[in-house]
Coordinates of C-alpha atoms and ligand atoms in Angstrom, one line a residue:
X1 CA -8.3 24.3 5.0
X2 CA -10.5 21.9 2.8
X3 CA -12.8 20.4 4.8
X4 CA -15.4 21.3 7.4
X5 CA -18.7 21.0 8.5
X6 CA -21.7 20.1 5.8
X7 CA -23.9 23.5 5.4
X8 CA -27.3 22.9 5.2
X9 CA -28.9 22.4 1.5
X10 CA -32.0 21.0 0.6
X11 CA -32.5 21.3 -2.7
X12 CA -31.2 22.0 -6.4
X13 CA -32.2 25.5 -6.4
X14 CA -28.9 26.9 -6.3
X15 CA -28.6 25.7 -10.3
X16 CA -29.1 27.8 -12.6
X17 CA -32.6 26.7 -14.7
X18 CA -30.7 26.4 -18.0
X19 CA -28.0 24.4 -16.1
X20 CA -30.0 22.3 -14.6
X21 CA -32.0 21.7 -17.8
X22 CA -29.2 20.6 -19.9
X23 CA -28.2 18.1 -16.7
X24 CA -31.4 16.2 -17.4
X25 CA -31.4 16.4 -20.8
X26 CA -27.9 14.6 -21.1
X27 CA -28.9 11.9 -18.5
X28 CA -32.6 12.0 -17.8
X29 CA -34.0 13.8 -14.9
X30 CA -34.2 10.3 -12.8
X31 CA -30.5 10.6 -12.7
X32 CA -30.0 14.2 -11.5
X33 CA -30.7 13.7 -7.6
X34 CA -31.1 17.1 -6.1
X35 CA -32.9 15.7 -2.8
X36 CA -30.5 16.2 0.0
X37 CA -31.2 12.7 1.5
X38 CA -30.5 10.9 -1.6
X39 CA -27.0 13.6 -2.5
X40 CA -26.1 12.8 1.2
X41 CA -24.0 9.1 0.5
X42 CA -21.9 10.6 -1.9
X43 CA -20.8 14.3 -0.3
X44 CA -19.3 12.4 2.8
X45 CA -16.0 10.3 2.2
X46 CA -15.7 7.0 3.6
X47 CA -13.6 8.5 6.8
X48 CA -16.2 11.2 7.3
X49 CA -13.0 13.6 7.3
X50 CA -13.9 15.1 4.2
X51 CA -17.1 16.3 2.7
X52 CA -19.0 19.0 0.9
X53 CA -22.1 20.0 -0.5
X54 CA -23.0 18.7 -4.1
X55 CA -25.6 20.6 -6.1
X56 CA -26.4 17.7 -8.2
X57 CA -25.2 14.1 -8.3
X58 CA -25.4 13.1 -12.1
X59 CA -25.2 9.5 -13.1
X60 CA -24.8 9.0 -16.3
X61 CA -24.9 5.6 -18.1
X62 CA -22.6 5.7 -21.0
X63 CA -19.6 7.5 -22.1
X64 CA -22.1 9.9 -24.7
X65 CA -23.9 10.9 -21.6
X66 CA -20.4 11.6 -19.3
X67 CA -19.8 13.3 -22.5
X68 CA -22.8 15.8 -22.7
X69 CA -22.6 16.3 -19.1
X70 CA -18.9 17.1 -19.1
X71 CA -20.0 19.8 -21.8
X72 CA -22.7 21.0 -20.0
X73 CA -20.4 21.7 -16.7
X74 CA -17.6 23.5 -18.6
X75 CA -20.0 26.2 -20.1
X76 CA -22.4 26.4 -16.6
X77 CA -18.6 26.6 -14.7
X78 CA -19.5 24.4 -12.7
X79 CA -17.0 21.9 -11.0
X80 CA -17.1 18.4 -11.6
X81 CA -16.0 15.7 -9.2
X82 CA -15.7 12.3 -10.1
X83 CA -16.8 9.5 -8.3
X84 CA -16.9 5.7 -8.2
X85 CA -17.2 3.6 -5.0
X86 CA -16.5 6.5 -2.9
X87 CA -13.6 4.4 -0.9
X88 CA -11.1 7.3 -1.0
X89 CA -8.8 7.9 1.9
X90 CA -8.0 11.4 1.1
X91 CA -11.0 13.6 -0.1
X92 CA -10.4 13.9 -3.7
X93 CA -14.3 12.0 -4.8
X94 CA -16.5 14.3 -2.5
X95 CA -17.3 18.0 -3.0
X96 CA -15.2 20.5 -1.5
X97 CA -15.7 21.7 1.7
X98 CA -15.5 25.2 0.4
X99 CA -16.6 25.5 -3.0
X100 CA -14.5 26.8 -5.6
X101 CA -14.5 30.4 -6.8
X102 CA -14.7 31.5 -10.4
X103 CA -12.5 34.6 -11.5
X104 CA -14.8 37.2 -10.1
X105 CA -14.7 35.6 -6.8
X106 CA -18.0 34.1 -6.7
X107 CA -18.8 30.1 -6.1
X108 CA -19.0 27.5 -8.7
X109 CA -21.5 25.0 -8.6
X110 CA -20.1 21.4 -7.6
X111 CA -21.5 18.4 -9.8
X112 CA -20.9 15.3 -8.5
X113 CA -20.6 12.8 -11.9
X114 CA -20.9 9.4 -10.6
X115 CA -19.5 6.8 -12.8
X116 CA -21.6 3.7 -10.9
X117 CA -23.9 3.3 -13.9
X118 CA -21.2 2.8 -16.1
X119 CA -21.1 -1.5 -15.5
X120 CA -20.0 -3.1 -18.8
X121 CA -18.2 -6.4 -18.3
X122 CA -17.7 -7.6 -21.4
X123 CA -16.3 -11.3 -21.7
X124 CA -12.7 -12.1 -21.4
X125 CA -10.3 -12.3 -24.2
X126 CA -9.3 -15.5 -23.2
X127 CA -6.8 -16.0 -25.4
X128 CA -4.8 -12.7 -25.4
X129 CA -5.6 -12.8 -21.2
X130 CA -7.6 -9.0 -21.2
X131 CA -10.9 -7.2 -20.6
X132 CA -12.9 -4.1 -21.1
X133 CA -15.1 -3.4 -18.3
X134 CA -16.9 -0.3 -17.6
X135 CA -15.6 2.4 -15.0
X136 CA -18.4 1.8 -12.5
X137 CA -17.2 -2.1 -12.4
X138 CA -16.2 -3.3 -8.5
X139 CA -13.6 -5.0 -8.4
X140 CA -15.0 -7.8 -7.4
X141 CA -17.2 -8.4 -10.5
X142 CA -14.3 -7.7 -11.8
X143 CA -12.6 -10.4 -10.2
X144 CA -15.3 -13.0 -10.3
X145 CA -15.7 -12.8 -13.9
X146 CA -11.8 -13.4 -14.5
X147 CA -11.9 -15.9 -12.4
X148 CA -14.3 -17.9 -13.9
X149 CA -12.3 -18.0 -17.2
X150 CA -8.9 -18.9 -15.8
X151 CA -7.2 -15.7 -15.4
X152 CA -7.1 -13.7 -12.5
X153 CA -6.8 -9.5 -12.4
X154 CA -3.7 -7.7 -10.7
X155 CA -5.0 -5.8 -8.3
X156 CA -6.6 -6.5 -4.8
X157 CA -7.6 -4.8 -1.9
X158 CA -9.5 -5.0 1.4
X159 CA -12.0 -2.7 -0.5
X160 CA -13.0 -4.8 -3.5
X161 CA -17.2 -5.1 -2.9
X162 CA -17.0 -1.1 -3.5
X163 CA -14.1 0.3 -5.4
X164 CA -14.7 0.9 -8.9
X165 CA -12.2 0.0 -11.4
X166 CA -12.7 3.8 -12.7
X167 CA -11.6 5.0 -9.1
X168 CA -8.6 3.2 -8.7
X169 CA -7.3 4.0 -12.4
X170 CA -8.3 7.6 -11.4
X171 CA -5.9 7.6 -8.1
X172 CA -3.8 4.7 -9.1
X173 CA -4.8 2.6 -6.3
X174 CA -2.3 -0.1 -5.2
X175 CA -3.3 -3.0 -2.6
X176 CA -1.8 -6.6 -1.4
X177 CA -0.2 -7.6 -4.3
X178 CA 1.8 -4.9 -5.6
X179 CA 5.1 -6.3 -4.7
X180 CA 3.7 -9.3 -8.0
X181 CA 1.4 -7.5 -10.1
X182 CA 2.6 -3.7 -10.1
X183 CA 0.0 -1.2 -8.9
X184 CA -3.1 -0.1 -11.2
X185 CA -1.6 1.5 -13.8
X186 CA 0.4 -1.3 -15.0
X187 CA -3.1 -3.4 -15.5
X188 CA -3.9 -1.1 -18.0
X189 CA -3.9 -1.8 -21.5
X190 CA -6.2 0.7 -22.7
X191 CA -8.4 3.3 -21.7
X192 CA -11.6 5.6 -22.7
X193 CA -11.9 9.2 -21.1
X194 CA -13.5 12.0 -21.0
X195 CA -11.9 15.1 -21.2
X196 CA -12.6 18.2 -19.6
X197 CA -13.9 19.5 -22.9
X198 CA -16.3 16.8 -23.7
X199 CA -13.8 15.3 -26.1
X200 CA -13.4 11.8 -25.8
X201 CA -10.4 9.9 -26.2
X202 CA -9.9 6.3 -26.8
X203 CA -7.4 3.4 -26.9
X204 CA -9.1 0.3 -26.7
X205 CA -9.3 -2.3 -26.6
X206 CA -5.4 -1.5 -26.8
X207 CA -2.5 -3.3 -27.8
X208 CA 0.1 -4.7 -25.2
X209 CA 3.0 -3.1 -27.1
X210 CA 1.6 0.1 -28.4
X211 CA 4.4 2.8 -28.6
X212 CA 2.5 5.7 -31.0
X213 CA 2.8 8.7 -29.3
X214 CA 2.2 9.8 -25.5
X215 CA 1.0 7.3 -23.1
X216 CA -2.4 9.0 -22.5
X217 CA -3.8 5.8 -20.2
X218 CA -0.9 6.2 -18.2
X219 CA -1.0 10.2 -17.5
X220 CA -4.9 9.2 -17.2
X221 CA -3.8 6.7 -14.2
X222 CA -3.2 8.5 -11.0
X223 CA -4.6 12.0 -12.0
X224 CA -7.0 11.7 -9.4
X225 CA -10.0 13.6 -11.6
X226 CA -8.2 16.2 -12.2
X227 CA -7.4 15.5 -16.2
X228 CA -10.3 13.2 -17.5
X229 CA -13.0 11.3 -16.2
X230 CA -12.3 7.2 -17.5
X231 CA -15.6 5.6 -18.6
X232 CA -13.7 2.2 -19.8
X233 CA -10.6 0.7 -19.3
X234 CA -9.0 -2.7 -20.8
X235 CA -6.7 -4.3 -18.3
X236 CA -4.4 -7.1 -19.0
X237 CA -4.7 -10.4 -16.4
X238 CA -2.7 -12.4 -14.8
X239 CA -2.1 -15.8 -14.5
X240 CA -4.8 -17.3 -11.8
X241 CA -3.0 -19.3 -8.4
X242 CA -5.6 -21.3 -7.3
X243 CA -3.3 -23.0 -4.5
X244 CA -2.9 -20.9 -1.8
X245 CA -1.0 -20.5 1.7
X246 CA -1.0 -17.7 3.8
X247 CA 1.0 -17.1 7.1
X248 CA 1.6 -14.7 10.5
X249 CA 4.3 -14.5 11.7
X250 CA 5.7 -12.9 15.0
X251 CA 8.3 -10.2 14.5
X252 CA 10.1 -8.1 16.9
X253 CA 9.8 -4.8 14.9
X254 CA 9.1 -3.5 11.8
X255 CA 12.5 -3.1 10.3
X256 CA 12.6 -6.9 11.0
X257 CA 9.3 -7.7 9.5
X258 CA 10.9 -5.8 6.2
X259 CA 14.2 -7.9 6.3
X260 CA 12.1 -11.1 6.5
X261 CA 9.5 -10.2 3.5
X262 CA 13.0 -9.3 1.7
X263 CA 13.9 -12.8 2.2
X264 CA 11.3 -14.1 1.5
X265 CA 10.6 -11.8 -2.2
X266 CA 14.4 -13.5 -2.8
X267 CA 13.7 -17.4 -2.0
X268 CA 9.9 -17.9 -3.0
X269 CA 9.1 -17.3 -6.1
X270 CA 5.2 -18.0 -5.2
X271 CA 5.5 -15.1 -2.5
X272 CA 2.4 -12.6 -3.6
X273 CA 1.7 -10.4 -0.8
X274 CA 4.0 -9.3 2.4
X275 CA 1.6 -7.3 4.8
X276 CA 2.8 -5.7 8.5
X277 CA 0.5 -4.5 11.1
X278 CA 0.9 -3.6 15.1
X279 CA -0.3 -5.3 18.0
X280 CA -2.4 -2.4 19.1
X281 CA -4.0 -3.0 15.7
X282 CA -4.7 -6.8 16.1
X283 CA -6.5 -6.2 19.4
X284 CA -8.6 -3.2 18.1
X285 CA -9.1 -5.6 15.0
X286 CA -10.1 -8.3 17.7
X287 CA -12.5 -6.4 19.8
X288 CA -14.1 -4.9 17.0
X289 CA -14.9 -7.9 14.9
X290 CA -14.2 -10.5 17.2
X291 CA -12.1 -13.7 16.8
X292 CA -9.4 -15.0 18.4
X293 CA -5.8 -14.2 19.2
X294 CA -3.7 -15.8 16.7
X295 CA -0.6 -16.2 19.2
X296 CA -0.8 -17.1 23.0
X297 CA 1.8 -14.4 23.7
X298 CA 1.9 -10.9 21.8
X299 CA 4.1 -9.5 19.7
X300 CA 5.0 -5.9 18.8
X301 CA 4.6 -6.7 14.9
X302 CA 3.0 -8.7 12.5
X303 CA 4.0 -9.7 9.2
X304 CA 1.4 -11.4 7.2
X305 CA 2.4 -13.5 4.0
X306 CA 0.6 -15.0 0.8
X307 CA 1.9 -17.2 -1.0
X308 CA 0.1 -18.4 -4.6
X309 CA 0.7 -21.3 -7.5
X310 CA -0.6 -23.7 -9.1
X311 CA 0.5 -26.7 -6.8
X312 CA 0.2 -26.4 -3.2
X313 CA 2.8 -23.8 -1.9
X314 CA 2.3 -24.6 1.6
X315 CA 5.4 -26.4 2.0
X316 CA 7.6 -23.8 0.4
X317 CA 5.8 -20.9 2.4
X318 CA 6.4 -23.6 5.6
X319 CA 10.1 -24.3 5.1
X320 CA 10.9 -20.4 4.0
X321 CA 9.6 -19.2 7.3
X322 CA 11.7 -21.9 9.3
X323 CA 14.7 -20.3 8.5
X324 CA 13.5 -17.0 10.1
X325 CA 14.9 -16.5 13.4
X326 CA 11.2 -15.0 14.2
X327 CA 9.0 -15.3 17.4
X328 CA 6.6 -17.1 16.2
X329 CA 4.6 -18.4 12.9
X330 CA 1.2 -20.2 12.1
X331 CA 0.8 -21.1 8.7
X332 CA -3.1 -22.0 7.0
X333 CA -4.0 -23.6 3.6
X334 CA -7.1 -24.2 4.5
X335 CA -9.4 -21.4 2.9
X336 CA -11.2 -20.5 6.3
X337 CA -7.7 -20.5 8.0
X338 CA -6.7 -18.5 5.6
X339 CA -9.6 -15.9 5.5
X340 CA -9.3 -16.0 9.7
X341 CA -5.8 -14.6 9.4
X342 CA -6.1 -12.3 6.6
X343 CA -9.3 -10.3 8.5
X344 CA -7.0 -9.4 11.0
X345 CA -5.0 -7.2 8.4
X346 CA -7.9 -6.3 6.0
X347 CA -10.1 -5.5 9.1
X348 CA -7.7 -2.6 10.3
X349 CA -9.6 0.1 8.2
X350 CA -12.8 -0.6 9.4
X351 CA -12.1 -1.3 13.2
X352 CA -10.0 1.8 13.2
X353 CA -13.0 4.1 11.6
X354 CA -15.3 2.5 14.5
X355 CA -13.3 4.3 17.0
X356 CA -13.2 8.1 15.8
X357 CA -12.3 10.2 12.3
X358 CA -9.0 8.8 11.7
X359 CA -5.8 10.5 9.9
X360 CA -4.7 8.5 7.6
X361 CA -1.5 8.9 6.2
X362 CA -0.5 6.4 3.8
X363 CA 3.6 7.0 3.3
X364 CA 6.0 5.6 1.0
X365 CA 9.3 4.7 3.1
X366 CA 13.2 3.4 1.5
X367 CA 12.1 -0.5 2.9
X368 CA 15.7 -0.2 4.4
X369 CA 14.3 2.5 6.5
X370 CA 10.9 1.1 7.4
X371 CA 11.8 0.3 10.8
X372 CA 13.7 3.0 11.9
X373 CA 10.7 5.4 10.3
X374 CA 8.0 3.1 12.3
X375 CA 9.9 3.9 15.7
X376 CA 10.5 7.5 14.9
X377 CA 6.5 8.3 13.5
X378 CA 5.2 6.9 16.7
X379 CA 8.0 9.3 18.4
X380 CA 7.0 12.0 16.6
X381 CA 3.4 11.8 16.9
X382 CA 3.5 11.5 20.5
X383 CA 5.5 14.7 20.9
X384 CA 2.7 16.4 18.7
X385 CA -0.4 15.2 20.4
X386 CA 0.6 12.9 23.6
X387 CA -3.2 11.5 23.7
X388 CA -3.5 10.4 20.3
X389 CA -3.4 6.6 19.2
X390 CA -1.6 5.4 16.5
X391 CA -1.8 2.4 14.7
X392 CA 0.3 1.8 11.6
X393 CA -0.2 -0.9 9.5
X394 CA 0.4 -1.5 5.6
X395 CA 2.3 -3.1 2.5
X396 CA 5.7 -3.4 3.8
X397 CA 7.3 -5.7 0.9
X398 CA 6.1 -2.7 -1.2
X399 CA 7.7 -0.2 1.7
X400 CA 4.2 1.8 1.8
X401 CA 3.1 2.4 5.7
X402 CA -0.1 3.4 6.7
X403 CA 0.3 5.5 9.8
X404 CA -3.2 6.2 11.0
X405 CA -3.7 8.1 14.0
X406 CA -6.8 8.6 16.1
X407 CA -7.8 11.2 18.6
X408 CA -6.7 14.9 16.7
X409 CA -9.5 16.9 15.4
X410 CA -10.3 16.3 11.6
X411 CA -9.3 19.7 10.9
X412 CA -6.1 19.5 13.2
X413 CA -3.3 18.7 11.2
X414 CA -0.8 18.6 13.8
X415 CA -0.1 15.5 13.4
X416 CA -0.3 14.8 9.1
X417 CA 2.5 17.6 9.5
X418 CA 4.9 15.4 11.3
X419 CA 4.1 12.4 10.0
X420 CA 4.4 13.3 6.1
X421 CA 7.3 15.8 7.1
X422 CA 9.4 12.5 8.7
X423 CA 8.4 10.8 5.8
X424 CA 10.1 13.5 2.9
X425 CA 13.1 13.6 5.4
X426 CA 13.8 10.0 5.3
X427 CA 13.6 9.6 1.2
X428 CA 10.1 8.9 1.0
X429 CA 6.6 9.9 -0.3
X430 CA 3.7 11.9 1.0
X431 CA 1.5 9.4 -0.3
X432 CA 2.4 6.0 -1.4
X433 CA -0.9 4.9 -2.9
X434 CA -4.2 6.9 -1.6
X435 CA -3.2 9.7 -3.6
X436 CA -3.1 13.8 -2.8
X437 CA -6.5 14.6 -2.8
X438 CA -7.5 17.5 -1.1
X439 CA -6.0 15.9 2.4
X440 CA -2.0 16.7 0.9
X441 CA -2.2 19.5 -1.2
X442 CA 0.1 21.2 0.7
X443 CA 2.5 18.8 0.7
X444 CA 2.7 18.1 -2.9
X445 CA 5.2 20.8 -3.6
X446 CA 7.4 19.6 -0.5
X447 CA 8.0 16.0 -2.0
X448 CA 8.1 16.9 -5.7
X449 CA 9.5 20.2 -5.5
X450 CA 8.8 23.4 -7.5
X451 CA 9.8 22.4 -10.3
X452 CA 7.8 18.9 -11.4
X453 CA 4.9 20.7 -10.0
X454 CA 5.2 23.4 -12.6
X455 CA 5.4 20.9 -15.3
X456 CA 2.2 18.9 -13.4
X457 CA 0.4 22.6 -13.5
X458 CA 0.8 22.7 -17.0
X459 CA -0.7 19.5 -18.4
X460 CA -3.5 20.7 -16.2
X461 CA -3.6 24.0 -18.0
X462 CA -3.6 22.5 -21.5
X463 CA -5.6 19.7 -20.6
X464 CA -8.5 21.6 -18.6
X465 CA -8.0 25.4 -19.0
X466 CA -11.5 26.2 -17.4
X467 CA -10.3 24.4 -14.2
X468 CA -13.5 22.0 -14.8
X469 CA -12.6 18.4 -13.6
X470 CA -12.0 18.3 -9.9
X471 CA -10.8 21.5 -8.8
X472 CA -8.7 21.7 -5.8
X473 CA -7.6 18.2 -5.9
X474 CA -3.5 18.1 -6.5
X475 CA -3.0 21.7 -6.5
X476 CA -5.0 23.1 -3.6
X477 CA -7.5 26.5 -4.7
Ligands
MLT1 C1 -5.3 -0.8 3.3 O1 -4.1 -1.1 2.9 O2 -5.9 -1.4 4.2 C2 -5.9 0.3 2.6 O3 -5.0 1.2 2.0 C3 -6.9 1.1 3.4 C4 -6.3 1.8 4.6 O4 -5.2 2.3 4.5 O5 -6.9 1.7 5.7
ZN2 ZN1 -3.2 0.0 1.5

């Protein structure tokens, strides 16, 4: 088990002085927080499922100073857990719940390394189309600074005013226009890490076509902390759509709602995002943040589409969706219209935390089997735990579900078992895009199998033989 309840700490005094000394001198003692109160925001994750006990937060505020403090970690022993915007769904930016042993048995400190100082935007290539921007960047700095130049970046996502770029490298987050763009890791052009060792590595700003050697941004991407900490990344950008049209549309189930955004991926060429969400979602969405029903009568699905270009796609989107033999469809250019009917999708993750500590199991699915897995999930769960709720909602051009399900304990995992165990039976993926973190570790062996695991553990060996950078993320204790 790798989370439980917070034990009481106060202070730093569990650090050893020398420790704690070389802490403050790599990043100034303003930026070691010790005080409980001010450690609290970043020991909790954002579903309050996981959290542990930091000894120190250390923000450092350039790549010498994640540097010194990486050193200063390996020879304490002391674990070091990365963190941006703290936005993680599945415990792998907070301090374990139990803290990790060292060969004699005994615990290791925990170091929380926040990146957020780290905010370099520097200006846009705007001729090659690229940036370099600091790990503790949102992404919507990110954004508004592309923007502003022409371009636009890859990647979005509901959590944009928080994530860090540096996080979602780090767990190689996805978002709403995967099925266009490709998911974070092919935004990156180049990259600057720490390693566990203090050693830093760097590829920027990067070539487009660079093919010298191992693809160290890539095995960087996704690693969830557990190989390097990134302090910089350049990302290429895409082309900006400033004409926009978005749609809902009706759908009788979810293997429907896949078939249409199939269609749709074939015919419209300005298609950017196909999302699907539940009508139990839409009305928790609805009473949480208010609004109104976007349909007189229900529907048992939703499928939400973008569409983006440089002339009005509104038509195209219009006469694509007319072809559907849907229930129902309402189609907005207009940017309020627009931002009405894309709050009922984005606002799923927060209305759902409102009611309880959700599970949240974000599965990859064959999209020819994303209806018949939506039926048989709900099934499934509701043998394993009749009273819980589930709501699944998610990326469905991309095939990715997010099944969360309120009501089990947060240490009850009842119900992850079923839900990931239906997923691996039906071709799929224990996590499509939130990553292992501490929430899967068990499952990481089921879906990848012994032997990619092995190969996994031995990066991690060669890369960080002192265990340093975020142990018992991936891997378990
Ligand atoms: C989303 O697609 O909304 C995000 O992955 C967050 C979530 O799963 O709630
Ligand atoms: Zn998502």
């Amino acid at each position: 088990m790798h989370h439980g309840r917070v034990s009481q700490q106060t202070d730093g005094a569990a650090l050893p002085a020398t420790f704690l000394a070389a802490l403050r001198a790599a990043v100034g003692a303003s930026h070691v927080l010790l005080d409980s109160d001010l450690r609290a925001t970043y020991e909790t994750d954002w579903t309050r499922r996981f959290h542990g006990v930091a000894d120190a937060v250390v923000r450092p505020g350039t790549v010498d100073e994640v540097a010194a403090v990486q050193r200063a970690c390996r020879e304490a022993g002391a674990a070091v857990v990365a963190q941006g915007g703290n936005t993680g769904l599945v415990g792998g930016g907070v301090p374990r719940a139990t803290a990790p042993r060292d060969e004699r048995g005994s615990p290791r400190s925990q170091v929380v390394l926040s990146t957020l100082r780290l905010r370099d935007l520097e200006p846009v290539d705007e001729v090659a189309g690229e940036v370099t921007v600091g790990a503790g960047v949102t992404l919507s700095d990110l954004q508004h600074r592309v923007r502003r130049t022409g371009w636009d970046f890859g990647v979005d996502m509901g959590s944009r005013d928080s994530a860090t770029v540096g996080g979602m490298v780090a767990t190689n987050a996805g978002g709403v226009n995967v099925l266009r763009y490709g998911v974070m890791r092919q935004q990156i052009i180049g990259i600057e890490a720490v390693m566990a060792d203090g050693t830093v590595i760097r590829r920027l700003p990067g070539l487009l076509k660079d093919n010298t050697g191992y693809d160290l941004p890539g095995l960087v991407a996704g690693s969830e902390g557990t190989l390097a900490i990134v302090t910089r990344v350049h990302f290429r950008l895409v082309q900006q759509l400033p004409r926009r049209a978005v749609a809902l549309i009706g759908v009788d189930d979810a293997g429907q709602a896949a078939a249409f955004a199939a269609q749709l991926r074939r015919g419209l060429s300005s298609l950017t995002a196909a999302e699907l969400f539940d009508d139990g979602g839409i009305r928790l969405v609805l009473a949480y943040a208010g609004g109104e029903a976007p349909f007189r009568d229900a529907h048992p699905r939703y499928l939400l589409v973008e569409c983006g270009a440089a002339t009005d796609p509104t038509d195209e989107l219009a006469e694509a969706i007319d072809v559907l033999p849907s229930r129902d469809a309402v189609v907005a250019s207009d940017e309020g219209g627009r931002h009405r009917l894309w709050r009922l999708r984005e606002g799923h993750t927060e209305a759902v935390n409102a009611e309880g500590v959700p599970h949240k199991l974000d599965v990859a699915v064959p999209i020819g089997r994303i209806g018949e897995f939506d039926l048989a999930v709900r099934e499934a769960i509701r043998r394993a735990d009749p009273a819980a709720r589930t709501f699944v909602y998610g990326h469905v051009g991309d095939g990715n579900l997010h099944v969360n399900v309120l009501g089990p304990d947060p240490d009850d995992e009842a119900v992850d078992e079923v839900v990931l165990e239906l997923a691996i039976q039906m071709g799929g993926a224990v996590s499509a895009e939130h990553g292992i973190g501490v929430a899967k570790v068990g499952w990481l062996v089921r879906d990848r199998g012994e032997d990619d695991v092995a190969v996994m553990r031995s990066i991690k060996r060669a890369l960080d033989p002192g265990n340093v950078l975020n142990p018992g993320v991936l891997f378990g204790a």
